XYZ file of C-alpha atoms in Angstrom:
281
model
C 0.000 0.000 0.000
C 1.362 3.416 -0.936
C 2.067 5.948 1.843
C 1.288 9.599 1.013
C 4.162 12.081 1.104
C 4.734 15.578 -0.280
C 5.071 14.032 -3.762
C 2.198 11.590 -3.173
C 4.213 8.344 -2.983
C 6.951 6.757 -0.875
C 10.551 6.505 -1.948
C 10.111 2.787 -2.607
C 7.255 3.424 -4.986
C 7.623 5.499 -8.106
C 4.925 7.941 -9.017
C 3.286 7.314 -12.377
C 3.914 10.942 -13.253
C 7.548 10.633 -12.220
C 8.005 7.692 -14.539
C 6.933 9.967 -17.360
C 9.326 12.724 -16.345
C 6.714 14.836 -14.532
C 7.047 15.814 -10.859
C 4.421 17.242 -8.527
C 5.707 19.792 -5.974
C 3.196 20.762 -3.325
C 3.936 24.070 -1.559
C 5.171 23.723 1.996
C 3.174 25.451 4.810
C 6.209 27.608 5.652
C 6.264 28.922 2.097
C 2.620 29.891 2.370
C 3.177 31.635 5.697
C 6.171 33.575 4.351
C 4.210 34.541 1.269
C 1.335 35.801 3.423
C 3.657 37.740 5.742
C 5.472 39.284 2.773
C 2.148 40.328 1.259
C 1.017 41.993 4.503
C 4.339 43.771 5.057
C 4.443 44.927 1.463
C 0.940 46.370 1.750
C 1.415 48.075 5.118
C 5.101 49.019 5.178
C 6.394 48.437 1.633
C 8.755 45.806 3.051
C 9.176 42.025 3.073
C 10.391 39.528 5.674
C 13.852 39.380 4.083
C 14.220 43.116 3.373
C 17.375 45.113 4.001
C 18.250 47.092 7.122
C 16.299 50.236 6.175
C 13.042 48.300 6.127
C 13.938 46.564 9.387
C 14.277 50.003 10.974
C 10.835 50.895 9.642
C 9.362 47.762 11.192
C 11.051 48.524 14.532
C 9.658 52.053 14.378
C 6.195 50.645 13.669
C 6.441 48.310 16.668
C 7.539 51.248 18.821
C 4.611 53.405 17.710
C 2.193 50.553 18.370
C 3.468 50.417 21.955
C 3.132 54.216 22.209
C -0.526 53.852 21.232
C -1.082 51.188 23.914
C 0.728 53.376 26.440
C -1.458 56.377 25.613
C -4.643 54.345 26.089
C -3.428 53.024 29.459
C -2.316 56.453 30.692
C -5.618 57.957 29.594
C -7.053 55.768 32.350
C -4.168 56.823 34.657
C -2.750 53.302 34.680
C 0.865 52.819 35.802
C 1.374 50.057 33.246
C 1.358 52.745 30.559
C 4.811 53.877 31.661
C 6.265 50.387 31.429
C 4.775 50.092 27.947
C 6.343 53.419 26.995
C 9.738 52.272 28.299
C 9.369 49.183 26.108
C 8.446 51.426 23.155
C 11.709 53.369 23.504
C 13.662 50.125 23.866
C 12.076 48.475 20.810
C 12.469 51.569 18.640
C 15.457 53.912 19.139
C 17.559 51.674 21.415
C 17.428 48.440 19.408
C 17.906 50.400 16.185
C 21.026 52.023 17.651
C 22.412 48.753 19.013
C 21.753 46.928 15.763
C 22.818 49.484 13.166
C 24.593 52.525 14.654
C 25.804 52.900 18.236
C 25.869 56.676 17.830
C 22.082 56.483 17.994
C 22.447 55.841 21.731
C 23.242 59.551 22.077
C 19.548 60.081 21.321
C 18.104 56.799 22.606
C 19.391 56.893 26.191
C 18.076 60.413 27.019
C 14.802 59.416 25.383
C 14.591 56.430 27.729
C 14.900 58.760 30.708
C 11.589 60.453 29.817
C 9.265 57.497 30.579
C 11.411 56.617 33.594
C 10.812 60.136 34.912
C 7.111 59.732 34.112
C 6.962 56.494 36.087
C 8.585 58.199 39.084
C 6.380 61.302 38.810
C 3.206 59.226 38.551
C 4.203 57.360 41.707
C 3.764 60.626 43.630
C 0.011 60.424 43.108
C -2.176 58.391 45.444
C -2.787 54.827 44.312
C -6.413 53.864 43.737
C -6.593 50.139 43.091
C -3.756 48.037 41.727
C -2.376 50.334 39.039
C -4.643 53.401 38.803
C -3.494 56.749 40.158
C -5.584 59.650 41.456
C -4.029 62.255 39.158
C -4.647 65.947 39.736
C -4.398 68.337 36.793
C -1.824 71.111 36.809
C -2.409 74.179 34.607
C 0.051 74.850 31.819
C 2.378 77.697 32.760
C 4.687 79.834 30.648
C 7.748 78.211 32.200
C 6.389 74.736 31.415
C 5.904 75.699 27.772
C 9.390 77.224 27.527
C 10.911 74.169 29.165
C 9.148 71.882 26.688
C 10.417 73.897 23.707
C 13.978 73.808 25.045
C 13.666 70.076 25.666
C 12.474 69.442 22.110
C 15.401 71.416 20.691
C 17.838 69.382 22.787
C 16.287 66.071 21.694
C 16.465 67.042 18.028
C 20.088 68.124 18.480
C 20.888 64.771 20.103
C 19.230 62.941 17.242
C 21.493 64.670 14.719
C 24.383 63.592 16.958
C 27.855 64.230 15.538
C 26.346 65.672 12.356
C 25.426 68.712 14.436
C 29.093 69.747 14.557
C 29.494 70.029 10.803
C 27.397 71.414 7.986
C 25.646 68.089 7.299
C 22.561 68.879 9.386
C 22.042 72.081 7.389
C 21.318 69.985 4.299
C 18.384 68.266 6.013
C 15.094 68.860 4.227
C 12.155 70.581 5.955
C 10.381 67.219 6.087
C 13.260 65.747 8.104
C 13.209 68.672 10.532
C 9.453 68.340 11.052
C 9.731 64.567 11.494
C 12.532 64.896 14.054
C 10.619 67.478 16.088
C 7.399 65.460 15.848
C 9.127 62.249 16.955
C 10.684 64.062 19.906
C 7.357 65.676 20.824
C 5.595 62.302 20.883
C 7.793 61.126 23.751
C 8.300 64.525 25.416
C 4.539 65.062 25.645
C 4.403 62.266 28.208
C 6.513 64.394 30.563
C 3.672 66.914 30.645
C 1.166 64.095 31.082
C 3.151 62.706 34.022
C 2.908 66.096 35.738
C -0.838 66.194 35.235
C -0.713 68.858 32.518
C -3.758 68.065 30.384
C -2.402 69.977 27.396
C 0.235 67.267 27.037
C -2.422 65.158 25.321
C -2.925 67.883 22.725
C 0.831 68.042 22.094
C 0.837 64.266 21.550
C -2.057 64.542 19.091
C -0.410 67.379 17.126
C 2.912 65.505 16.972
C 1.215 62.332 15.714
C -0.675 64.277 13.042
C 2.560 65.979 11.949
C 4.271 62.610 11.549
C 1.238 61.313 9.691
C 1.401 64.162 7.184
C 5.146 63.698 6.642
C 4.793 59.962 6.006
C 1.922 60.643 3.634
C 4.061 63.120 1.680
C 7.312 61.148 1.608
C 6.254 57.499 1.603
C 2.556 56.724 2.064
C 2.891 53.520 4.092
C -0.572 52.516 5.242
C 0.776 50.845 8.373
C 2.634 53.879 9.718
C -0.155 56.263 8.742
C -2.675 54.058 10.531
C -0.542 53.902 13.677
C -0.224 57.685 13.862
C -3.974 58.026 13.362
C -4.559 55.698 16.314
C -2.035 57.620 18.458
C -3.758 60.923 17.669
C -7.157 59.420 18.524
C -5.784 57.973 21.766
C -4.377 61.409 22.677
C -7.730 63.089 22.089
C -9.359 60.303 24.087
C -6.985 60.990 26.987
C -7.629 64.735 26.768
C -11.368 64.019 26.961
C -11.107 61.607 29.904
C -8.967 64.007 31.938
C -11.517 66.817 31.685
C -13.054 65.949 35.052
C -9.852 65.663 37.063
C -9.346 67.971 40.019
C -7.235 71.002 39.147
C -4.520 71.980 41.610
C -2.246 74.915 40.861
C 1.316 75.010 42.103
C 0.869 78.515 43.565
C -2.183 77.352 45.492
C -0.113 74.533 46.929
C 2.550 77.007 48.012
C -0.056 79.251 49.666
C -1.501 76.258 51.477
C 1.917 75.332 52.787
C 2.402 78.877 54.136
C -0.980 78.728 55.839
C -0.157 75.405 57.408
C 3.183 76.788 58.608
C 1.481 79.809 60.163
C -1.066 77.529 61.849
C 1.684 75.373 63.311
C 3.444 78.466 64.655
C 0.208 79.675 66.261
C -0.329 76.279 67.877
C 3.228 76.248 69.201
C 2.858 79.781 70.600
C -0.382 78.784 72.347
C 1.240 75.716 73.864
C 4.194 77.785 75.084
C 1.819 80.282 76.675
C -0.132 77.531 78.425
C 3.083 76.008 79.705
C 4.219 79.365 81.068
C 0.884 79.910 82.878
C 0.971 76.415 84.403
C 4.473 77.007 85.743
C 3.294 80.184 87.477
């Protein structure tokens, strides 16, 4: 009795078609999977599973932006896990790209990693409500906060140019590259504002995602990247909407409250000293 194989017959039995010089080659499942993956990557990112390094960097960037989207959704609900997801987003994107292709990219990747780490620490200052949810209080956007954010964005863009900043190479960068670099930096820097309870940080995240979306649409309309930036912008607007009902606490009000508490403590101490003096008499 013949045993079925990929060609239809065992080695001990010769296929009738083989005896006539014809061979039947059935496609292996791995070939079908690779063909399907290549088709999806080609449609979404204009890449294939065996593409060169430039397409690998695009896929790493896409994975990073997907994690940014998940992080934004979690932080919209004030969930601590959003910061761990954002740390993973920086690791998957800028850090792995630098370690794999150009170590000079660590000049930009390591400071970028410090942003979600700061956010995780800053969020821990809020009272915990449940396992991972924080009772965040909104802080109004001040002039100094806005100036600090602009300076921070400039520094991040300068770090991304790296050693090219010290020669005339960066001057040849196109306007699209400048906008993309600032938008990429703003996506991660916006979470610093979010960690401090500044609700406008969500708007900065939305604007940065839309800017990246427009640049990708102009330079290379990859449906995958465009879709990811659309989702990030929607998640940012969702977070801005959810944070509308949070309690607003200004920093100056906190300072005034501290002064009042200090004055109250002094009055209590003076009263106690007076009572002690009277009891001694």
